[in-house]
Each structure stands twice: as C-alpha cells, then as structure tokens.
Amino acid sequence: MAFEINTQLFTGTLTELWKKSKEGEIDLVRFPLYPVFSAYRENLENLENMNLDKETKNLSLLSSLLTLKLSLLLPLSLPQIEEVIEEEEEERTREGWEKILTLAEILKEKENEELDYFFAGFWEEAEEEWEIEVNPGELVEAFSRLMETLSRQEVMEIREEEFTVKEKIELILKLTEEKPRIKFSSLFLKARNRVEMVVIFIALLELIRRNLIKVYQRIPFGEIWIRRNIQ
C-alpha cells in the first residue's frame, strides 16, 4: 500500500504532492514539509515487510521536494542539485536500509531486555564497528526540522555574495579536518538566517555527492554525525 499524506493542506501520495508542487499547484514555500517527513518515518517504523526499491523511490521524492523548496526559499545563483538520485546514491541508500534491517533483527532477539540497557552495552562495545549511513529522508527531515524552528518573519533580503557554497564547502572540510566527527546540527549553530542555513546544507549535499564526507548515525534514529570519508 502506497504511503498516503493526510494534512489540512494536502491529501494524496508523495508522487502527487511532487507533481502538484513542481507544476505550481501547491505553494511549497508555505507548505510545511516536516509533518510529511515525520509521518513517513513513522510509517517506515510500522512496516512489517520493507520493499527497498519502493522506499528508495519515496526517499528520492522527499529529497526532491526539499530541494525544490530550498530553491524557492533561496533565489540565488547556486548550482542545481539533481532531482533524481544517481544510481550510486541509490545503492548507498539500499545498503543503509539493509544495515538498519540487520540491526532490527538484533533488537528483536533482545526484545525481553531493557532497551536503554541494551544500547548502553551493545553500542559501547561496537562503537568503532557500527556506522549506520543516514539515508536521504532522514537528512532532509533533520534539516527541515531546523528550518521550521526559525521565525517565518525573518528578513530574506540579503546580497548574494555574502554567502557562497564554495565558502561553506571549505568551512565544512576545515571542521572535519580539525575534529574526527562533528554533529550535523552544529553546522548551523552560527548561521544568521535561513539563507545561510540553506547555503550550508547545499554545501553539505555537494560534499556528499563528491564522496568527500560521510553522514551517519551510531545508533538507529540517533544523533546525526559528519566525518571525513577516508578512501
């Protein structure tokens, strides 16, 4: 059964939401995406049998929706991000889900134990072994949540040259060189407004595309971390 969106502003599938947004029938600037990401994540947690190909397509649609919204929020001359995830990115997504499914089986075997106790013991021992790659849906959900926390009254008029993707790419590379890993949320702590947050996020996506950094979690649905990708 296809994932259905049911909000006050829209009812239908992700494909229908993407089509209407792309054609301008839905004002994506005013349409909150975070409830959609949260509902989708809850839907995934309740699935008994996961179809990886189907969910990869859904994650691609979610990523495209956020990319479109960012382009509408930020009228700057920034490099366009591909709307369709490339084959290599799809493969990384599948691998990420396979790891999560494997971990789910481990948790199932431990269902009679206290969850917090299990995580405290198991993950501490396996800290160096387990890195769960963050899939596109989780990454865009995390960024969408940060965006939604900012005031809608914020002034968006800002000179294009004040923030550049190249500048933020260099900043992220510098931070990941100075520390073995950094929190995803920490990238945006000093951002002065939505525009700077968007530029930082686009720089992050570009570094992921170039395979220069890795975005991961140490436990399922835990804190998102960023580190240099060691080739």
N, CA and C of each residue as an Amber inpcrd file, in Angstrom:
protein
   693
   0.8440000  -1.1950000   0.0000000   0.0000000   0.0000000   0.0000000
   0.8770000   1.2420000   0.0000000   0.5790000   2.1760000  -0.9050000
   1.3850000   3.3860000  -1.0440000   1.2260000   4.2910000   0.1750000
   2.3080000   4.9700000   0.5360000   2.2780000   5.9140000   1.6420000
   1.3850000   7.0940000   1.2810000   0.4160000   7.3990000   2.1450000
  -0.5370000   8.4800000   1.9010000  -0.2610000   9.6440000   2.8450000
  -0.2710000  10.8510000   2.2880000  -0.1220000  12.0680000   3.0820000
  -1.5150000  12.5820000   3.4150000  -1.7470000  12.9110000   4.6680000
  -3.0620000  13.4010000   5.0750000  -2.8970000  14.6100000   5.9870000
  -2.8740000  15.8070000   5.3880000  -2.7590000  17.0450000   6.1490000
  -3.8950000  17.9720000   5.7620000  -3.9940000  19.1040000   6.4570000
  -5.0420000  20.0750000   6.1470000  -4.8600000  20.6710000   4.7540000
  -3.6180000  20.7420000   4.3010000  -3.3340000  21.3760000   3.0140000
  -3.3130000  20.4010000   1.8430000  -3.0960000  19.1080000   2.1260000
  -2.9860000  18.1500000   1.0200000  -3.2660000  16.7290000   1.4950000
  -3.9590000  15.9820000   0.6430000  -4.1880000  14.5580000   0.8690000
  -3.8620000  13.8180000  -0.4240000  -2.9790000  12.8390000  -0.3380000
  -2.5970000  12.0880000  -1.5310000  -1.2520000  11.4230000  -1.3500000
  -0.6590000  10.9550000  -2.4480000   0.6250000  10.2590000  -2.4040000
   1.7870000  11.2360000  -2.5610000   2.9950000  10.7590000  -2.2850000
   4.1920000  11.5820000  -2.4700000   4.3590000  11.9850000  -3.9300000
   4.0640000  11.0610000  -4.8310000   4.1690000  11.3580000  -6.2640000
   3.2360000  12.4910000  -6.6490000   2.0120000  12.4640000  -6.1250000
   1.0360000  13.5170000  -6.4290000   1.4720000  14.8530000  -5.8370000
   2.0190000  14.8190000  -4.6110000   2.4980000  16.0510000  -3.9830000
   3.6460000  16.6440000  -4.7890000   4.5700000  15.7930000  -5.2430000
   5.6980000  16.2620000  -6.0450000   5.2220000  16.8880000  -7.3550000
   4.2780000  16.2260000  -8.0210000   3.7710000  16.7150000  -9.2990000
   3.0830000  18.0640000  -9.1360000   2.2230000  18.1810000  -8.1220000
   1.4930000  19.4340000  -7.9040000   2.4380000  20.5560000  -7.4850000
   3.4580000  20.2220000  -6.7020000   4.4300000  21.2320000  -6.2680000
   5.2610000  21.7200000  -7.4420000   5.6920000  20.7820000  -8.2810000
   6.5210000  21.1380000  -9.4350000   5.7470000  21.9890000 -10.4300000
   4.4380000  21.7090000 -10.5660000   3.6070000  22.4560000 -11.5090000
   3.0620000  23.7480000 -10.9110000   3.3620000  24.0010000  -9.6310000
   2.9330000  25.2460000  -9.0080000   1.5240000  25.2350000  -8.4540000
   0.8750000  24.0740000  -8.4410000  -0.4820000  23.9950000  -7.8990000
  -0.4740000  24.0840000  -6.3750000   0.6510000  23.7270000  -5.7690000
   0.8200000  23.8410000  -4.3230000   1.9620000  24.8080000  -4.0480000
   1.7260000  25.7750000  -3.1490000   2.7590000  26.7350000  -2.7720000
   3.6910000  26.0670000  -1.7640000   4.7830000  25.5250000  -2.2610000
   5.6860000  24.7520000  -1.4130000   6.3860000  25.6200000  -0.3670000
   6.4980000  26.9250000  -0.6300000   7.1210000  27.8220000   0.3380000
   6.3200000  27.8420000   1.6340000   4.9950000  27.8230000   1.5080000
   4.1190000  27.8730000   2.6800000   3.6830000  26.4890000   3.1520000
   4.0470000  25.4740000   2.4020000   3.6420000  24.1090000   2.7520000
   4.6880000  23.4960000   3.6790000   4.3450000  23.1560000   4.9330000
   5.3210000  22.5780000   5.8700000   5.6570000  21.1320000   5.5170000
   6.9290000  20.8590000   5.2730000   7.3530000  19.5130000   4.8960000
   7.6690000  18.6260000   6.0950000   7.9940000  19.2410000   7.2120000
   8.3850000  18.4290000   8.3700000   7.3130000  17.4220000   8.7830000
   6.0010000  17.7980000   8.8340000   4.9750000  16.7980000   9.1760000
   4.9500000  15.6240000   8.1980000   5.2680000  15.9000000   6.9290000
   5.2960000  14.8370000   5.9220000   6.4470000  13.8760000   6.2140000
   7.6410000  14.4380000   6.5110000   8.7970000  13.6020000   6.8280000
   8.5490000  12.7630000   8.0840000   7.9310000  13.3900000   9.0980000
   7.6590000  12.6810000  10.3450000   6.6720000  11.5420000  10.1300000
   5.6200000  11.8110000   9.3370000   4.6150000  10.7800000   9.0590000
   5.2360000   9.6260000   8.2790000   6.1240000   9.9570000   7.3350000
   6.7690000   8.9090000   6.5420000   7.6790000   8.0510000   7.4140000
   8.4050000   8.7180000   8.2970000   9.3000000   7.9740000   9.1900000
   8.4920000   7.0400000  10.1030000   7.3660000   7.5270000  10.6220000
   6.5060000   6.6890000  11.4610000   5.9630000   5.5080000  10.6530000
   5.6380000   5.7760000   9.3840000   5.1440000   4.7140000   8.5120000
   6.2030000   3.6240000   8.3250000   7.4540000   4.0390000   8.1640000
   8.5470000   3.0730000   7.9960000   8.7170000   2.2040000   9.2390000
   8.6010000   2.8320000  10.4030000   8.7920000   2.0990000  11.6520000
   7.7100000   1.0370000  11.8490000   6.5420000   1.2650000  11.2310000
   5.4190000   0.3390000  11.4050000   5.3180000  -0.7060000  10.2950000
   6.2080000  -0.6180000   9.3040000   6.1680000  -1.5840000   8.2080000
   6.6350000  -2.9560000   8.6750000   5.8980000  -3.9910000   8.2860000
   6.3110000  -5.3540000   8.6160000   7.2920000  -5.8860000   7.5700000
   7.0160000  -5.5840000   6.3070000   7.9000000  -6.0040000   5.2180000
   8.2790000  -4.7810000   4.3960000   9.5690000  -4.4920000   4.3160000
  10.0190000  -3.2930000   3.6220000  10.4860000  -3.6160000   2.2060000
   9.9440000  -2.8930000   1.2310000  10.3680000  -3.0030000  -0.1590000
  11.4240000  -1.9270000  -0.4000000  12.6980000  -2.3300000  -0.4830000
  13.7830000  -1.3530000  -0.5770000  13.6860000  -0.4920000  -1.8260000
  13.3260000  -1.0880000  -2.9570000  13.2200000  -0.3150000  -4.1950000
  12.1330000   0.7490000  -4.0750000  11.0030000   0.3620000  -3.5020000
   9.8810000   1.2840000  -3.3430000  10.2410000   2.4160000  -2.3880000
  10.8750000   2.0840000  -1.2700000  11.2160000   3.1140000  -0.2950000
  12.3320000   4.0170000  -0.8050000  13.2310000   3.4880000  -1.6310000
  14.2580000   4.3310000  -2.2390000  13.6230000   5.3950000  -3.1240000
  12.5880000   5.0040000  -3.8680000  11.8730000   5.9620000  -4.7100000
  11.2010000   7.0280000  -3.8530000  10.5880000   6.6100000  -2.7350000
   9.9330000   7.5700000  -1.8480000  10.9410000   8.5530000  -1.2650000
  12.1110000   8.0510000  -0.8720000  13.1500000   8.9190000  -0.3200000
  13.6530000   9.9000000  -1.3670000  13.7310000   9.4430000  -2.6020000
  14.1370000  10.3240000  -3.6940000  13.1270000  11.4540000  -3.8680000
  11.8320000  11.1250000  -3.7680000  10.7840000  12.1420000  -3.8870000
  10.8610000  13.1430000  -2.7350000  11.1030000  12.6490000  -1.5200000
  11.2320000  13.5440000  -0.3690000  12.4150000  14.4890000  -0.5400000
  13.5290000  13.9490000  -1.0260000  14.7150000  14.7800000  -1.2660000
  14.4310000  15.8390000  -2.3270000  13.7210000  15.4420000  -3.3760000
  13.3960000  16.3760000  -4.4530000  12.4630000  17.4730000  -3.9710000
  11.5200000  17.1140000  -3.0950000  10.5910000  18.1080000  -2.5470000
  11.3400000  19.1590000  -1.7350000  12.2770000  18.7020000  -0.8930000
  13.0330000  19.6580000  -0.0910000  13.9350000  20.5100000  -0.9680000
  14.5530000  19.8940000  -1.9670000  15.4110000  20.6430000  -2.8860000
  14.6200000  21.7360000  -3.5940000  13.4030000  21.4000000  -4.0380000
  12.5520000  22.3840000  -4.7040000  12.1870000  23.5060000  -3.7470000
  11.8620000  23.1470000  -2.5000000  11.5030000  24.1760000  -1.5230000
  12.6880000  25.0930000  -1.2400000  13.8790000  24.5140000  -1.1310000
  15.0740000  25.3250000  -0.8930000  15.3200000  26.2890000  -2.0420000
  15.1020000  25.8320000  -3.2690000  15.3290000  26.6940000  -4.4310000
  14.3340000  27.8490000  -4.4550000  13.1270000  27.6170000  -3.9240000
  12.1160000  28.6740000  -3.8640000  12.4050000  29.6540000  -2.7360000
  12.9640000  29.1400000  -1.6340000  13.2980000  29.9970000  -0.5000000
  14.5390000  30.8320000  -0.7670000  15.3960000  30.3190000  -1.6330000
  16.6930000  30.9570000  -1.8620000  16.8660000  31.3270000  -3.3250000
  16.5100000  32.5510000  -3.7130000  16.6220000  32.9640000  -5.1150000
  18.0270000  33.3980000  -5.4890000  19.0070000  32.5180000  -5.2330000
  20.3950000  32.8320000  -5.5510000  20.8820000  31.9400000  -6.6780000
  21.9780000  32.3380000  -7.2820000  22.5370000  31.5610000  -8.3940000
  23.4370000  30.4600000  -7.8440000  22.8180000  29.4140000  -7.3250000
  23.5640000  28.2930000  -6.7600000  23.4930000  27.1120000  -7.7100000
  24.4860000  26.2290000  -7.6700000  24.4430000  25.0450000  -8.5410000
  23.1810000  24.2410000  -8.2830000  22.5350000  23.7630000  -9.3500000
  21.3300000  22.9530000  -9.1980000  21.7070000  21.5680000  -8.6980000
  20.8570000  21.0620000  -7.7930000  21.0450000  19.7000000  -7.2900000
  20.1530000  18.7820000  -8.0840000  20.6510000  17.6560000  -8.5130000
  19.8650000  16.7360000  -9.3350000  18.6170000  16.3020000  -8.5950000
  17.4940000  16.2470000  -9.3300000  16.2180000  15.8780000  -8.7230000
  16.1330000  14.3750000  -8.5020000  16.7850000  13.6160000  -9.3200000
  16.7370000  12.1580000  -9.2000000  18.0640000  11.6600000  -8.6550000
  18.0110000  10.8410000  -7.6330000  19.2400000  10.3200000  -7.0280000
  19.9430000   9.3930000  -8.0050000  21.2570000   9.5820000  -8.1760000
  22.0100000   8.7600000  -9.1060000  22.0980000   7.3280000  -8.5970000
  22.4610000   6.4220000  -9.5110000  22.4760000   5.0010000  -9.1610000
  23.3820000   4.7080000  -7.9700000  24.5210000   5.3780000  -7.9120000
  25.4290000   5.1120000  -6.8050000  24.8450000   5.5710000  -5.4880000
  24.0670000   6.6640000  -5.5020000  23.4250000   7.1520000  -4.2970000
  22.3010000   6.2170000  -3.8830000  21.5850000   5.6590000  -4.8810000
  20.5260000   4.6990000  -4.5810000  21.1160000   3.4580000  -3.9240000
  22.2840000   3.0410000  -4.4140000  22.9360000   1.8580000  -3.8530000
  23.3210000   2.0960000  -2.4010000  23.8450000   3.3180000  -2.1040000
  24.2020000   3.6310000  -0.7250000  22.9610000   3.6320000   0.1580000
  21.8350000   4.1110000  -0.4010000  20.5870000   4.1220000   0.3600000
  20.1560000   2.7050000   0.7000000  20.2130000   1.8090000  -0.3060000
  19.8280000   0.4150000  -0.0690000  20.7110000  -0.2250000   1.0050000
  22.0150000   0.0510000   0.9130000  22.9330000  -0.5160000   1.8990000
  22.5940000  -0.0130000   3.2980000  22.2130000   1.2790000   3.3820000
  21.8360000   1.8440000   4.6740000  20.6300000   1.1450000   5.2660000
  19.6310000   0.9080000   4.4140000  18.4250000   0.2290000   4.9010000
  18.7360000  -1.2120000   5.2940000  19.6030000  -1.8790000   4.5450000
  19.9430000  -3.2630000   4.8740000  20.6140000  -3.3420000   6.2440000
  21.4400000  -2.3350000   6.5550000  22.0720000  -2.3060000   7.8730000
  21.0230000  -2.1140000   8.9660000  20.0610000  -1.2230000   8.7050000
  19.0080000  -0.9770000   9.6860000  18.1910000  -2.2390000   9.9160000
  17.8780000  -2.9630000   8.8170000  17.1020000  -4.1930000   8.9470000
  17.8720000  -5.2420000   9.7490000  19.1890000  -5.3010000   9.5320000
  20.0160000  -6.2340000  10.2960000  19.9800000  -5.8930000  11.7790000
  20.0970000  -4.5990000  12.0780000  20.0490000  -4.1570000  13.4660000
  18.6800000  -4.4180000  14.0830000  17.6390000  -4.2980000  13.2760000
  16.2860000  -4.5670000  13.7670000  16.1540000  -6.0180000  14.2100000
  16.7950000  -6.9220000  13.4610000  16.7650000  -8.3320000  13.8340000
  17.4860000  -8.5580000  15.1660000  18.6050000  -7.8430000  15.3510000
  19.3370000  -7.9580000  16.6130000  18.4670000  -7.4850000  17.7690000
  17.7920000  -6.3490000  17.5670000  16.9200000  -5.8130000  18.6060000
  15.7770000  -6.7670000  18.9190000  15.2640000  -7.4280000  17.8940000
  14.1600000  -8.3640000  18.0900000  14.5820000  -9.5030000  19.0040000
  15.8110000  -9.9790000  18.8280000  16.3210000 -11.0580000  19.6640000
  16.4840000 -10.6100000  21.1150000  16.6560000  -9.3000000  21.2940000
  16.8660000  -8.7620000  22.6360000  15.5940000  -8.1390000  23.2150000
  14.4290000  -8.4700000  22.6400000  13.1980000  -7.7630000  22.9930000
  12.8110000  -7.9210000  24.4570000  13.3210000  -8.9100000  25.1320000
  12.9800000  -9.1110000  26.5380000  13.9010000  -8.3340000  27.4730000
  14.8760000  -7.6480000  26.9010000  15.8010000  -6.8720000  27.7170000
  15.4080000  -5.4060000  27.7120000  15.8700000  -4.6790000  28.6780000
  15.6040000  -3.2440000  28.7360000  16.3380000  -2.5690000  27.5830000
  15.6140000  -1.7400000  26.7860000  16.1850000  -1.1470000  25.5790000
  17.3700000  -0.2480000  25.9020000  17.2250000   0.5950000  26.8940000
  18.3140000   1.5070000  27.2300000  19.5590000   0.7450000  27.6810000
  19.3270000  -0.3270000  28.4350000  20.4570000  -1.1340000  28.8980000
  21.1620000  -1.7870000  27.7200000  20.3630000  -2.2710000  26.7640000
  20.9320000  -2.9210000  25.5840000  21.7990000  -1.9570000  24.7900000
  21.2680000  -0.7430000  24.5270000  22.0260000   0.2360000  23.7580000
  23.3060000   0.6270000  24.4890000  23.2090000   0.8080000  25.8200000
  24.3720000   1.2420000  26.5920000  25.4960000   0.2250000  26.5060000
  25.1370000  -1.0780000  26.5130000  26.1490000  -2.1160000  26.4560000
  26.5990000  -2.4410000  25.0530000  25.6430000  -2.7800000  24.1920000
  25.9700000  -3.2340000  22.8390000  26.6800000  -2.1660000  22.0290000
  26.1390000  -0.9470000  22.0560000  26.7090000   0.0870000  21.1900000
  28.0530000   0.5910000  21.6940000  28.2510000   0.5420000  23.0230000
  29.5510000   0.9530000  23.5440000  30.6370000   0.0050000  23.0680000
  30.3100000  -1.2970000  23.0520000  31.2910000  -2.2790000  22.6060000
  31.5210000  -2.1960000  21.1060000  30.4620000  -1.9000000  20.3530000
  30.5550000  -1.9230000  18.8910000  30.7610000  -0.5440000  18.2970000
  31.1250000   0.4280000  19.1410000  31.2060000   1.8200000  18.6980000
  32.0510000   1.9920000  17.4430000  33.1820000   1.3210000  17.3660000
  34.0730000   1.5070000  16.2350000  33.6180000   0.7260000  15.0070000
  32.7390000  -0.2720000  15.1890000  32.3390000  -1.1280000  14.0840000
  31.1060000  -0.6130000  13.3550000  30.1540000  -0.0390000  14.1030000
  28.8610000   0.2880000  13.5210000  28.7550000   1.7610000  13.1500000
  28.5040000   1.9890000  11.8890000  28.1650000   3.3200000  11.3920000
  26.9810000   3.1340000  10.4590000  25.8290000   3.6350000  10.8600000
  24.6310000   3.4980000  10.0360000  24.5390000   4.7190000   9.1320000
  24.7170000   4.5200000   7.8490000  24.6850000   5.6420000   6.9160000
  23.3010000   6.2730000   6.9050000  23.2550000   7.5830000   7.0090000
  21.9820000   8.3060000   7.0360000  21.4050000   8.3520000   5.6310000
  20.1590000   7.9200000   5.4950000  19.5260000   7.9400000   4.1780000
  18.9990000   9.3380000   3.8750000  18.7000000   9.6420000   2.6230000
  18.2500000  10.9860000   2.2430000  17.0450000  11.4790000   3.0260000
  16.1070000  10.5850000   3.3180000  14.9090000  11.0020000   4.0450000
  15.2270000  11.5260000   5.4280000  16.1290000  10.8470000   6.1410000
  16.4980000  11.2820000   7.4810000  17.2590000  12.6050000   7.4400000
  18.1120000  12.7760000   6.4340000  18.8910000  14.0040000   6.3380000
  18.0010000  15.2060000   6.0430000  17.0900000  15.0600000   5.0900000
  16.2110000  16.1860000   4.7640000  15.2360000  16.4540000   5.9040000
  14.8440000  15.4060000   6.6270000  13.9530000  15.6070000   7.7760000
  14.6580000  16.4220000   8.8500000  15.9200000  16.0820000   9.1230000
  16.6830000  16.7990000  10.1400000  16.8550000  18.2630000   9.7560000
  17.1690000  18.5120000   8.4860000  17.3440000  19.8970000   8.0520000
  16.0130000  20.6410000   8.0450000  14.9550000  19.9800000   7.6150000
  13.6350000  20.6050000   7.6050000  13.2260000  21.0150000   9.0110000
  13.5440000  20.1730000   9.9880000  13.2040000  20.4880000  11.3750000
  13.9510000  21.7340000  11.8410000  15.2190000  21.8590000  11.4500000
  15.9850000  23.0480000  11.8060000  15.4020000  24.2950000  11.1470000
  15.0050000  24.1520000   9.8850000  14.4270000  25.2780000   9.1580000
  13.1160000  25.7380000   9.7850000  12.2920000  24.7740000  10.2120000
  10.9850000  25.1040000  10.7700000  11.1030000  25.8280000  12.1030000
  12.2430000  25.7050000  12.7870000  12.3990000  26.3610000  14.0820000
  12.6380000  27.8580000  13.9370000  13.0340000  28.2880000  12.7550000
  13.2720000  29.7120000  12.5500000  11.9680000  30.4590000  12.3380000
  11.9590000  31.7100000  12.7140000  10.7550000  32.5290000  12.5690000
  10.4050000  32.7460000  11.1090000   9.1160000  32.6580000  10.7970000
   8.6520000  32.9130000   9.4340000   8.7480000  34.4050000   9.0970000
   8.9700000  35.2360000  10.1240000   9.0470000  36.6800000   9.9170000
  10.4470000  37.1340000   9.5100000  11.3790000  36.1950000   9.4250000
  12.7720000  36.5510000   9.1800000  12.9600000  37.2390000   7.8320000
  13.7960000  38.2710000   7.8260000  14.0820000  39.0060000   6.5960000
  14.9540000  38.1580000   5.6850000  14.5280000  38.0190000   4.4030000
  15.2590000  37.1760000   3.4630000  16.0710000  37.9900000   2.4600000
  15.9600000  39.3130000   2.4900000  16.6790000  40.1440000   1.5300000
  18.1390000  40.2380000   1.9540000  18.9920000  39.6260000   1.1680000
  20.4070000  39.5830000   1.5040000  21.2190000  39.4920000   0.2190000
  22.3670000  40.1150000   0.2020000  23.1810000  40.1090000  -1.0090000
  23.7060000  38.7100000  -1.3040000  23.6860000  38.3550000  -2.5780000
  24.1050000  37.0160000  -2.9850000  25.5360000  36.7150000  -2.5830000
  26.4240000  37.7250000  -2.6890000  27.8290000  37.4570000  -2.4550000
  28.1730000  37.2730000  -0.9760000  27.2040000  37.4970000  -0.0970000
  27.5070000  37.3880000   1.3210000  27.7790000  35.9430000   1.7350000
  27.0720000  34.9980000   1.1170000  27.2910000  33.5840000   1.4060000
  27.4860000  32.8460000   0.0940000  28.4750000  31.9630000   0.0470000
  28.6850000  31.1710000  -1.1620000  28.8370000  29.7000000  -0.7950000
  28.4520000  28.8310000  -1.7150000  28.5830000  27.3970000  -1.4930000
  30.0600000  27.0230000  -1.3390000  30.9160000  27.6160000  -2.1590000
  32.3470000  27.3180000  -2.0870000  32.9020000  27.6260000  -0.7020000
  32.4940000  28.7600000  -0.1520000  32.9470000  29.1660000   1.1790000
  32.5160000  28.1510000   2.2410000  31.2770000  27.6810000   2.1400000
  30.7650000  26.7360000   3.1350000  31.3750000  25.3470000   2.9570000
  31.6830000  24.9770000   1.7260000  32.3700000  23.7040000   1.4910000
  33.7290000  23.7190000   2.1920000  34.4560000  24.8160000   2.0330000
  35.7660000  24.9460000   2.6720000  35.6380000  24.9120000   4.1910000
  34.5600000  25.5300000   4.7140000  34.3430000  25.5450000   6.1590000
  34.0870000  24.1340000   6.6930000  33.2250000  23.3810000   6.0090000
  32.9060000  22.0200000   6.4560000  34.1450000  21.1260000   6.3970000
  34.9300000  21.2690000   5.3230000  36.1610000  20.4800000   5.2040000
  37.1470000  20.8280000   6.3170000  37.2170000  22.0970000   6.6610000
  38.1110000  22.5470000   7.7380000  37.6660000  21.9600000   9.0820000
  36.3550000  22.0060000   9.3390000  35.8270000  21.4900000  10.6020000
  36.0570000  19.9870000  10.7300000  35.8480000  19.2550000   9.6350000
  36.0200000  17.7990000   9.6770000  37.4890000  17.3920000   9.6800000
  38.3530000  18.3310000   9.3560000  39.7950000  18.0610000   9.4410000
  40.2830000  18.2820000  10.8700000  39.6780000  19.2620000  11.5470000
  40.0870000  19.5960000  12.9110000  39.5730000  18.5900000  13.9320000
  38.3880000  17.9970000  13.6600000  37.7910000  17.0450000  14.5910000
  37.4530000  15.7460000  13.8600000  37.5500000  14.6080000  14.5590000
  37.2450000  13.3300000  13.9010000  35.8010000  13.2290000  13.4460000
  34.8850000  13.8690000  14.1810000  33.4790000  13.9010000  13.7760000
  32.8110000  15.1170000  14.3960000  31.7750000  15.6190000  13.7260000
  31.0150000  16.7590000  14.2380000  29.5250000  16.4690000  14.0950000
  28.7210000  17.0940000  14.9480000  27.2800000  16.9110000  14.8790000
  26.7120000  17.6650000  13.6810000  25.7560000  17.0410000  13.0090000
  25.0760000  17.6810000  11.8820000  24.4840000  19.0200000  12.3010000
  23.8240000  19.0520000  13.4550000  23.1550000  20.2790000  13.9050000
  24.1380000  21.4030000  14.1980000  25.3840000  21.0510000  14.5760000
  26.3610000  22.0800000  14.9330000  26.7810000  22.9270000  13.7350000
  26.5830000  22.4010000  12.5190000  26.9390000  23.1700000  11.3230000
  26.1330000  24.4560000  11.2200000  24.9420000  24.4580000  11.8170000
  24.0220000  25.5740000  11.6250000  23.9100000  26.4810000  12.8480000
  24.6970000  26.2110000  13.8980000  24.5680000  26.9660000  15.1410000
  24.8630000  28.4520000  14.9690000  25.8220000  28.7800000  14.1060000
  26.2020000  30.1750000  13.9260000  25.5700000  30.8150000  12.6950000
  24.6790000  30.0850000  12.0350000  24.0010000  30.6430000  10.8540000
  23.1350000  31.8220000  11.2720000  23.2130000  32.9210000  10.5280000
  22.4970000  34.1340000  10.9110000  21.0590000  34.1650000  10.4240000
  20.7370000  33.3570000   9.4300000  19.3710000  33.3560000   8.9070000
  19.1520000  32.1200000   8.0420000  17.9490000  32.0150000   7.4750000
  17.5970000  30.8680000   6.6440000  18.5170000  30.7410000   5.4310000
  18.8600000  31.8640000   4.8490000  19.6860000  31.8400000   3.6420000
  21.0180000  31.1440000   3.9130000  21.6570000  31.5300000   5.0060000
  22.9510000  30.9160000   5.3180000  22.7850000  29.4270000   5.6200000
  21.6890000  29.0580000   6.2940000  21.4290000  27.6420000   6.5730000
  21.2920000  26.8510000   5.2740000  20.5690000  27.4150000   4.3190000
  20.3630000  26.7440000   3.0350000  21.6900000  26.5610000   2.3020000
  22.5240000  27.5970000   2.3080000  23.8210000  27.5160000   1.6280000
  24.6940000  26.4370000   2.2780000  24.6730000  26.3700000   3.6100000
  25.4410000  25.3420000   4.3190000  24.9480000  23.9530000   3.9310000
  23.6180000  23.7880000   3.8770000  23.0550000  22.4740000   3.5560000
  23.4010000  22.0630000   2.1280000  23.3420000  23.0040000   1.1990000
  23.6940000  22.7040000  -0.1890000  25.1760000  22.3200000  -0.2870000
  26.0230000  23.0140000   0.4790000  27.4480000  22.6670000   0.5040000
  27.6430000  21.2460000   1.0350000  26.8660000  20.8930000   2.0590000
  26.9400000  19.5460000   2.6190000  26.5300000  18.5010000   1.5850000
  25.4360000  18.7600000   0.8690000  24.9810000  17.8400000  -0.1720000
  26.0320000  17.6700000  -1.2690000  26.6980000  18.7620000  -1.6020000
  27.7300000  18.6990000  -2.6420000  28.9130000  17.8490000  -2.1800000
  29.2930000  17.9730000  -0.9170000  30.3940000  17.1630000  -0.3860000
  30.0190000  15.6850000  -0.3340000  28.7450000  15.4020000  -0.0280000
  28.2770000  14.0190000  -0.0400000  28.3190000  13.4850000  -1.4660000
  27.8850000  14.3160000  -2.4210000  27.8920000  13.9050000  -3.8290000
  29.3090000  13.5930000  -4.2920000  30.2680000  14.3780000  -3.8340000
  31.6690000  14.1540000  -4.2050000  32.3110000  13.0120000  -3.4030000
  31.5530000  12.4700000  -2.4560000  32.0360000  11.3680000  -1.6200000
  33.2270000  11.7840000  -0.7540000  33.2440000  13.0580000  -0.3410000
  34.3300000  13.5660000   0.4880000  34.0230000  13.4530000   1.9750000
  32.7480000  13.4000000   2.3320000  32.3780000  13.2420000   3.7290000
  31.3390000  12.1370000   3.8670000  31.2040000  11.6460000   5.0800000
  30.2110000  10.6160000   5.3750000  29.2760000  11.1270000   6.4570000
  27.9860000  10.9130000   6.2650000  26.9730000  11.3110000   7.2410000
  26.3610000  10.0320000   7.7970000  26.3780000   9.8800000   9.1060000
  25.9810000   8.5990000   9.6880000  25.3950000   8.7690000  11.0880000
  24.8610000   7.6720000  11.6120000  24.3840000   7.5940000  12.9910000
  25.0750000   6.4270000  13.6760000  25.2520000   6.5260000  14.9840000
  25.8980000   5.4500000  15.7370000  24.8770000   4.4610000  16.2850000
  23.6280000   4.8970000  16.4120000  22.5230000   4.0040000  16.7590000
  21.3520000   4.3750000  15.8640000  20.4160000   3.4610000  15.6130000
  19.2670000   3.7780000  14.7560000  18.5010000   4.9850000  15.2810000
  18.2400000   5.9460000  14.4060000  17.4610000   7.1470000  14.7120000
  18.1140000   8.0210000  15.7870000  19.4270000   7.8960000  15.9400000
  20.1310000   8.6980000  16.9340000  20.6750000   9.9870000  16.3330000
  21.6270000  10.5750000  17.0380000  22.2620000  11.8170000  16.5890000
  22.9290000  11.6000000  15.2310000  22.8270000  12.6010000  14.3570000
  23.4740000  12.5280000  13.0470000  24.8660000  13.1430000  13.1470000
  25.8640000  12.3990000  12.6550000  27.2560000  12.8350000  12.7220000
  27.8420000  12.9750000  11.3200000  28.8970000  13.7770000  11.2290000
  29.5850000  14.0060000   9.9550000  31.0810000  13.7900000  10.1690000
  31.7180000  13.0980000   9.2350000  33.1710000  12.9210000   9.2980000
  33.7380000  12.8650000   7.8910000  35.0560000  13.0290000   7.7920000
  35.7330000  12.8820000   6.5090000  35.5950000  11.4440000   6.0220000
  35.4000000  11.2750000   4.7350000  35.3110000   9.9380000   4.1610000
  36.7160000   9.4840000   3.7840000  37.2200000   8.5170000   4.5280000
  38.5750000   8.0180000   4.2920000  38.5410000   7.0110000   3.1530000
  39.2000000   7.3460000   2.0600000  39.2040000   6.4810000   0.8740000
  40.1580000   5.3100000   1.0630000
